[in-house]
Short mmCIF file of C-alpha atoms in Angstrom, two decimals:
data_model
loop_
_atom_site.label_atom_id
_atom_site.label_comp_id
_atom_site.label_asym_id
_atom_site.label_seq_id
_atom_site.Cartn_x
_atom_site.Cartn_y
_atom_site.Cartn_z
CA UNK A 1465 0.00 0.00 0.00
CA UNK A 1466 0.96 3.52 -0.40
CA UNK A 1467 2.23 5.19 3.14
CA UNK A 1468 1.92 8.77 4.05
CA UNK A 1469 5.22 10.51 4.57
CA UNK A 1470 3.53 11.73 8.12
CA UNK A 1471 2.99 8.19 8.96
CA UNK A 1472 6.19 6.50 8.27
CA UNK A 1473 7.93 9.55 10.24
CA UNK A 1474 5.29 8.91 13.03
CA UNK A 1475 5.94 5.34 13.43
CA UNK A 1476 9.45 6.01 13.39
CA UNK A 1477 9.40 8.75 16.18
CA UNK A 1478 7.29 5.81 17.78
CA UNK A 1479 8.72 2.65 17.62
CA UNK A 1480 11.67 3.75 17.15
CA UNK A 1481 12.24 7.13 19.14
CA UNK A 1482 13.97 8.42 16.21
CA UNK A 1483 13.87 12.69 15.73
CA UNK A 1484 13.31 14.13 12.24
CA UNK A 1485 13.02 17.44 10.37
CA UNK A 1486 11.17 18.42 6.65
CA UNK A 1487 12.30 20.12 4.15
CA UNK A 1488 11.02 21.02 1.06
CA UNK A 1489 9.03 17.96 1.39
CA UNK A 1490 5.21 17.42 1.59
CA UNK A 1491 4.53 15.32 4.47
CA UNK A 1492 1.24 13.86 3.00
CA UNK A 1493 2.67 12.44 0.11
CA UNK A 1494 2.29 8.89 -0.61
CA UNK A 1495 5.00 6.28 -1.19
CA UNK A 1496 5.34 3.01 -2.34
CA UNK A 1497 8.85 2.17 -0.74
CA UNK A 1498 12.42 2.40 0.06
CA UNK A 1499 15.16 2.33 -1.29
CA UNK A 1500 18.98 3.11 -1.22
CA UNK A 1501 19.97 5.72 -2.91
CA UNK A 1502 23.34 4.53 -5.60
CA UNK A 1503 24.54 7.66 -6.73
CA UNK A 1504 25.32 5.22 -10.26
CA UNK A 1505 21.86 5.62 -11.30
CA UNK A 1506 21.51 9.29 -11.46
CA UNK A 1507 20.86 9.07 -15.26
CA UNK A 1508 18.19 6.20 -14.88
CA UNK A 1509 14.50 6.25 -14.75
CA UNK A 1510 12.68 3.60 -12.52
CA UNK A 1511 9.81 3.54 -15.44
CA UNK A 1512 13.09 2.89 -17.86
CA UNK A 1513 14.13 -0.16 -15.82
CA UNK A 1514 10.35 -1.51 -15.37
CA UNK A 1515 9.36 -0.21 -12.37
CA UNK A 1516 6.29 1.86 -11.28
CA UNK A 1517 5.44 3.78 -8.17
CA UNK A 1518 7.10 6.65 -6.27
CA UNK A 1519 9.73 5.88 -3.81
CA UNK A 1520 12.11 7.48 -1.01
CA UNK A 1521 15.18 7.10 -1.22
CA UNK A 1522 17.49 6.55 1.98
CA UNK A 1523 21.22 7.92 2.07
CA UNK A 1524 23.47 8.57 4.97
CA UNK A 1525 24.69 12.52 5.85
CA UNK A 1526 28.58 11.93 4.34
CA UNK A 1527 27.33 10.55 0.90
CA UNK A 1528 24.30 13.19 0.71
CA UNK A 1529 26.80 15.67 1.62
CA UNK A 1530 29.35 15.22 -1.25
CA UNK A 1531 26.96 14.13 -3.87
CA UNK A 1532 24.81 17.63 -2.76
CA UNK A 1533 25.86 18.90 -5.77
CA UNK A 1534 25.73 15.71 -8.30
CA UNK A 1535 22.30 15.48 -7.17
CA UNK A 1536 21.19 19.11 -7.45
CA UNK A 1537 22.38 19.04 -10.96
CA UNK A 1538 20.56 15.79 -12.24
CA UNK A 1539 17.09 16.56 -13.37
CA UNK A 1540 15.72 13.03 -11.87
CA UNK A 1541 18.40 13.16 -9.06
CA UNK A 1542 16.49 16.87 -7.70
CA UNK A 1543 12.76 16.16 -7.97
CA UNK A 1544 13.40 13.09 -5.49
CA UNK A 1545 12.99 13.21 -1.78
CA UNK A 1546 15.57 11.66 0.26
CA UNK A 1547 15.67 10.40 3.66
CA UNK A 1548 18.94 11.79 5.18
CA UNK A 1549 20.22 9.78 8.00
CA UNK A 1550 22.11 11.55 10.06
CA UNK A 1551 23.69 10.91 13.73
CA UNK A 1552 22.55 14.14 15.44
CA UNK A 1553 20.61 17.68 14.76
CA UNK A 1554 24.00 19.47 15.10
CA UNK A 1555 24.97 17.52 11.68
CA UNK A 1556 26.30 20.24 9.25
CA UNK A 1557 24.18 18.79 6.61
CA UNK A 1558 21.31 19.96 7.88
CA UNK A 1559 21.94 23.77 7.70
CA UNK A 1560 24.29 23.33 4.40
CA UNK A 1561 22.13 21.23 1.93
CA UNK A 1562 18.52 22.09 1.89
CA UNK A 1563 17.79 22.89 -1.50
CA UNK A 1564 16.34 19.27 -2.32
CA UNK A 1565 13.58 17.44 -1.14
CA UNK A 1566 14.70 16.11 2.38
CA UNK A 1567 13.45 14.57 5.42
CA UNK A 1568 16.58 14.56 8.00
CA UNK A 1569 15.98 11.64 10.05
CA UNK A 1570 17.62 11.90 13.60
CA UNK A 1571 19.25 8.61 14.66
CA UNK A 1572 22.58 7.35 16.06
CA UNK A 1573 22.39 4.05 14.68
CA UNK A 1574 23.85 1.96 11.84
CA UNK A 1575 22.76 2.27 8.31
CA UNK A 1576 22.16 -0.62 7.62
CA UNK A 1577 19.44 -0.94 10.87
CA UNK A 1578 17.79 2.27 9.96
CA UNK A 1579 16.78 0.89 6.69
CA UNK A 1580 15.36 -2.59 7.73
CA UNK A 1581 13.50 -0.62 10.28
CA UNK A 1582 11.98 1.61 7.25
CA UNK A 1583 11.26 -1.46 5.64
CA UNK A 1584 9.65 -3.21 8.43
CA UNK A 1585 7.15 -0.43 8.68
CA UNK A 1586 5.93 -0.83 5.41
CA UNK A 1587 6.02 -4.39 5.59
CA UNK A 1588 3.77 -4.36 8.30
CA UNK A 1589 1.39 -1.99 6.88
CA UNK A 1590 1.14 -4.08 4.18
CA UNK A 1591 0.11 -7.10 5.91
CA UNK A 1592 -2.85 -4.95 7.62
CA UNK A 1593 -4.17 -3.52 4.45
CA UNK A 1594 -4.46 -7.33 3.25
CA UNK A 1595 -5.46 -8.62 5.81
CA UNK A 1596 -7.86 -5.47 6.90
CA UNK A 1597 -9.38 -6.57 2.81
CA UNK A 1598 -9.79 -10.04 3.42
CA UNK A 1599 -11.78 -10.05 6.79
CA UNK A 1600 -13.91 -7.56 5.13
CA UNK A 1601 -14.75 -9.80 2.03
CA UNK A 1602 -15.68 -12.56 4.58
CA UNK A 1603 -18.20 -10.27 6.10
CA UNK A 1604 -16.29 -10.34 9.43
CA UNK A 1605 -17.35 -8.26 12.27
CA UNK A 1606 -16.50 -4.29 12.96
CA UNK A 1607 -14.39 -6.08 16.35
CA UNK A 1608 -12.19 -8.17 13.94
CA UNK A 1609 -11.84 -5.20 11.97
CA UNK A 1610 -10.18 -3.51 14.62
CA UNK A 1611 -8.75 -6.67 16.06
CA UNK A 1612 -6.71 -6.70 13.07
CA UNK A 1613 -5.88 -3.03 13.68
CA UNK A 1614 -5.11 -2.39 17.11
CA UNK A 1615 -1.56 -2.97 16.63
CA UNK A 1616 -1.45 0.37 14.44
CA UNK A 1617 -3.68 2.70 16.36
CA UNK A 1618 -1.48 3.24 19.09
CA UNK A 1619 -4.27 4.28 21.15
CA UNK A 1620 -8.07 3.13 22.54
CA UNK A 1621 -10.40 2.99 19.98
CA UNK A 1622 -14.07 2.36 19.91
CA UNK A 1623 -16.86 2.66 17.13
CA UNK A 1624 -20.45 2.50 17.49
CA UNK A 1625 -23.32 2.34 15.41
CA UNK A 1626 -26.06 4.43 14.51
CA UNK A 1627 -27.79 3.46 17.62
CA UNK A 1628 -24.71 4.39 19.05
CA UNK A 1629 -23.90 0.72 19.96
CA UNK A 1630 -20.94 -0.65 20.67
CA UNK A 1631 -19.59 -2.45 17.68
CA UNK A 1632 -15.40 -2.71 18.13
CA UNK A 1633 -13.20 -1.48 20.08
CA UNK A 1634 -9.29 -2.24 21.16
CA UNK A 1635 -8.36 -4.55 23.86
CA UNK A 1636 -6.47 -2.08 25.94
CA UNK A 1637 -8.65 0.73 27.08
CA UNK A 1638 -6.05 1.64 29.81
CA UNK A 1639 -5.95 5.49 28.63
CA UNK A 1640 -9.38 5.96 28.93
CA UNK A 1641 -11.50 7.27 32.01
CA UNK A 1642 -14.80 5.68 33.43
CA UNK A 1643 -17.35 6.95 31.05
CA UNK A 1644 -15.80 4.89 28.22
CA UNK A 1645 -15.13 1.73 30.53
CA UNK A 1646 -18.73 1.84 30.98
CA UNK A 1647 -19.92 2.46 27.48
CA UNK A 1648 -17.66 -0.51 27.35
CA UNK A 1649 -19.11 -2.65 30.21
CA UNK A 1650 -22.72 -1.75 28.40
CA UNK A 1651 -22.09 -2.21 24.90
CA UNK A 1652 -23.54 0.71 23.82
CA UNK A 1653 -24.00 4.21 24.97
CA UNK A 1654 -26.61 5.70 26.41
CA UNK A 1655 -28.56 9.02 26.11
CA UNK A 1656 -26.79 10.13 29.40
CA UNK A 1657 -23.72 8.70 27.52
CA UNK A 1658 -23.78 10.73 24.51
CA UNK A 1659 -24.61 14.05 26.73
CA UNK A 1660 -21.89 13.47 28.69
CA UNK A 1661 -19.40 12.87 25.58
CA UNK A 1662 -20.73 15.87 23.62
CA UNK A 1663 -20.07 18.33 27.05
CA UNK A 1664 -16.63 16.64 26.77
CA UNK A 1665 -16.01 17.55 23.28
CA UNK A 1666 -15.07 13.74 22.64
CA UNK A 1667 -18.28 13.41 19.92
CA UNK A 1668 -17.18 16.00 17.48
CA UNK A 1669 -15.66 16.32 13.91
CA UNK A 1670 -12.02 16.92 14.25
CA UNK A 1671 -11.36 20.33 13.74
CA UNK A 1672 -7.82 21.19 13.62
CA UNK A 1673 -8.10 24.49 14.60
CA UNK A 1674 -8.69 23.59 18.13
CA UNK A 1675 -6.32 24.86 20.61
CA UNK A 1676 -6.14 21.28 22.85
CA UNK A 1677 -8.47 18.21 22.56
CA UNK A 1678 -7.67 14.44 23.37
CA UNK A 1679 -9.52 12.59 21.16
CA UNK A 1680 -10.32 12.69 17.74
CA UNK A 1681 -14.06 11.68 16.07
CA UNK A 1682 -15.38 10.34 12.80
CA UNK A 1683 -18.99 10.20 11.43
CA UNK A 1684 -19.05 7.54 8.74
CA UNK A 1685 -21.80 8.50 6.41
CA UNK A 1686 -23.61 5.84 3.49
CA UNK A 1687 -26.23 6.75 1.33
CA UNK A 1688 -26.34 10.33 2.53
CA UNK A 1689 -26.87 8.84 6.18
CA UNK A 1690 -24.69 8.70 9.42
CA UNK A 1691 -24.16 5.17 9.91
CA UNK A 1692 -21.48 5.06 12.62
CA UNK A 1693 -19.08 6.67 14.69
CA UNK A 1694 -15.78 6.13 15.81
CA UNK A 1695 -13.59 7.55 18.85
CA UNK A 1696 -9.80 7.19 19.12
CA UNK A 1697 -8.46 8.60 22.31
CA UNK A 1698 -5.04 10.36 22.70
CA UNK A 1699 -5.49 10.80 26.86
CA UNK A 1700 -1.93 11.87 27.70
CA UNK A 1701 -0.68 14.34 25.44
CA UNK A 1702 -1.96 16.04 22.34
CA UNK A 1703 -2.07 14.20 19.41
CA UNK A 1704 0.90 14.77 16.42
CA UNK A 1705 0.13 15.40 12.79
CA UNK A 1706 1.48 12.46 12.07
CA UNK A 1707 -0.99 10.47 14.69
CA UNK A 1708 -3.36 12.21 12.59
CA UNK A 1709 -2.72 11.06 9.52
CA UNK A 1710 -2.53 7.85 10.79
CA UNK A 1711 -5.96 8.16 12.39
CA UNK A 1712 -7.93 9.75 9.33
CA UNK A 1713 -5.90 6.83 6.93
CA UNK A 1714 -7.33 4.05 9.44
CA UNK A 1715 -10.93 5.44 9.62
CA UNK A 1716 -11.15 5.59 5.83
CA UNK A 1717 -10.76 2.36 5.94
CA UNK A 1718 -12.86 1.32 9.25
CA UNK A 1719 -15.66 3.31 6.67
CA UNK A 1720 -15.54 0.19 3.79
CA UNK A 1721 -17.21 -2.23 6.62
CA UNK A 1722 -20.09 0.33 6.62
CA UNK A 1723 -20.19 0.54 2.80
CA UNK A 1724 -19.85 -3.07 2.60
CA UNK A 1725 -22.82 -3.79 4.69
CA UNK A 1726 -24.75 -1.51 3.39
CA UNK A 1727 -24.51 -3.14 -0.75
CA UNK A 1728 -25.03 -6.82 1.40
CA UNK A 1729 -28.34 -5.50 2.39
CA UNK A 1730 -29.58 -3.80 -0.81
CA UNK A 1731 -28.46 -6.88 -2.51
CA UNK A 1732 -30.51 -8.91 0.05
CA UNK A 1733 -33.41 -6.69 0.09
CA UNK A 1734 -33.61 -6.77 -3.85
CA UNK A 1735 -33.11 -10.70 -3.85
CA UNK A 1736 -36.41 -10.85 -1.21
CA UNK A 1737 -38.14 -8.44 -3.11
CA UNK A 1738 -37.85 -10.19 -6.31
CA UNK A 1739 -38.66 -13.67 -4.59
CA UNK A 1740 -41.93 -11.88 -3.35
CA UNK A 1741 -43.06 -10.22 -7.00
CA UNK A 1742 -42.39 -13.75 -8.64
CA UNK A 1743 -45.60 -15.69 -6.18
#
């Protein structure tokens, strides 16, 4: 699958407590892969040598530093964005070559490391978006669904239904306070419930412009309805861009189980409907 910029550098600062800085590049650009920059290709053209997609390209500070120039005056070599790995945020390369595309990725650890890590990410995001696919074309549940999930989330999670009952939601709800253990506890939440969340400002659109808030909603809407909700709590601390982009790239997804319910029942409907006309 194609990975946000945001995301990758999110699970990085995550997993891997890694620091990083932008520039020049658009953190919600997509990407296909990694891979090692070889300063040997810098005529080349991935779509020349078969290939398809758009890529990052990893290189450590001493190599990006003396092929600054090589790369600057390469037409392919510029418009890429490279992932500069460099030892510390005192590294000279950071105030001498930002001209290009670059994400300077804070780490004192071996090359070699950094990139498997990289590549382990997107590995394992991957795997979910397959396996996210597959339990939805065997009409698993919403709780499998985020099952399958909760490994990326980082955070609780819980999504309701229309009726605002409880139809997933991650195993470890340590973050959260008592009104969601007991939505929990219930399986769905009550009129009280939804007051009580809507005072809170947990049961609103996410609106970016807001000063502080700790947890981020999502309406999923089907046929011009509201079909579901879901809540993904950030307790402790305010919630990064790159958490976001996470969130809003999960939810799009958590949204197919809705559409794909929704065609199940029209096609069900339709069937009955037809059986009916033909006695």
């Amino acid at each position: 699958m194609k990975l946000p910029l945001s995301v990758l550098m999110y699970r990085l600062t995550e997993d891997h407590g890694c620091g990083y800085e932008t520039v020049n590049a658009d953190v919600s650009m997509e990407f296909d892969g990694i891979k090692l920059m070889d300063v040997a290709d810098a005529g080349d053209n991935d779509a020349d040598r078969g290939e398809s997609g758009r890529y990052l390209y990893l290189i450590d500070e001493e190599e990006f530093e003396s092929e600054y120039d090589t790369f600057l005056s390469s037409e392919r070599m510029s418009s890429q964005i490279y992932v500069c790995l460099c030892r510390s945020e005192k590294s000279a390369v950071c105030t001498s070559c930002r001209e290009l595309s670059v994400v300077f990725l804070f780490a004192d650890v071996k090359f070699a490391y950094m990139f498997n890590c990289i590549q382990n990410i997107m590995k394992k995001f991957d795997e979910w978006e397959k396996s996210f696919h597959l339990s939805l074309l065997r009409n698993n549940s919403m709780q499998e669904l985020v099952d399958i999930t909760e490994e990326l989330v980082t955070h609780p999670l819980i999504v309701l239904d229309n009726n605002y009952s409880l139809i997933g939601h991650t195993r470890d709800m340590t973050e959260v306070g008592p009104l969601i253990r007991r939505v929990i506890s219930n399986g769905y939440a009550s009129p009280d419930d939804m007051r009580k969340l809507v005072e809170s400002g947990a049961v609103r659109e996410r609106d970016l412009d807001r000063d502080t808030f700790y947890s981020i909603a999502y309406r999923f809407v089907t046929g011009g309805r509201t079909v579901g909700y879901a809540l993904a709590f950030h307790c402790l601390s305010h919630p990064t861009n790159g958490y976001l982009y996470l969130m809003n790239m999960i939810a799009d997804k958590l949204s197919l189980y809705f559409e794909h319910h929704r065609k199940n029942e029209n096609a069900a409907r339709e069937s009955y409907e037809t059986f009916l006309a033909g006695i």
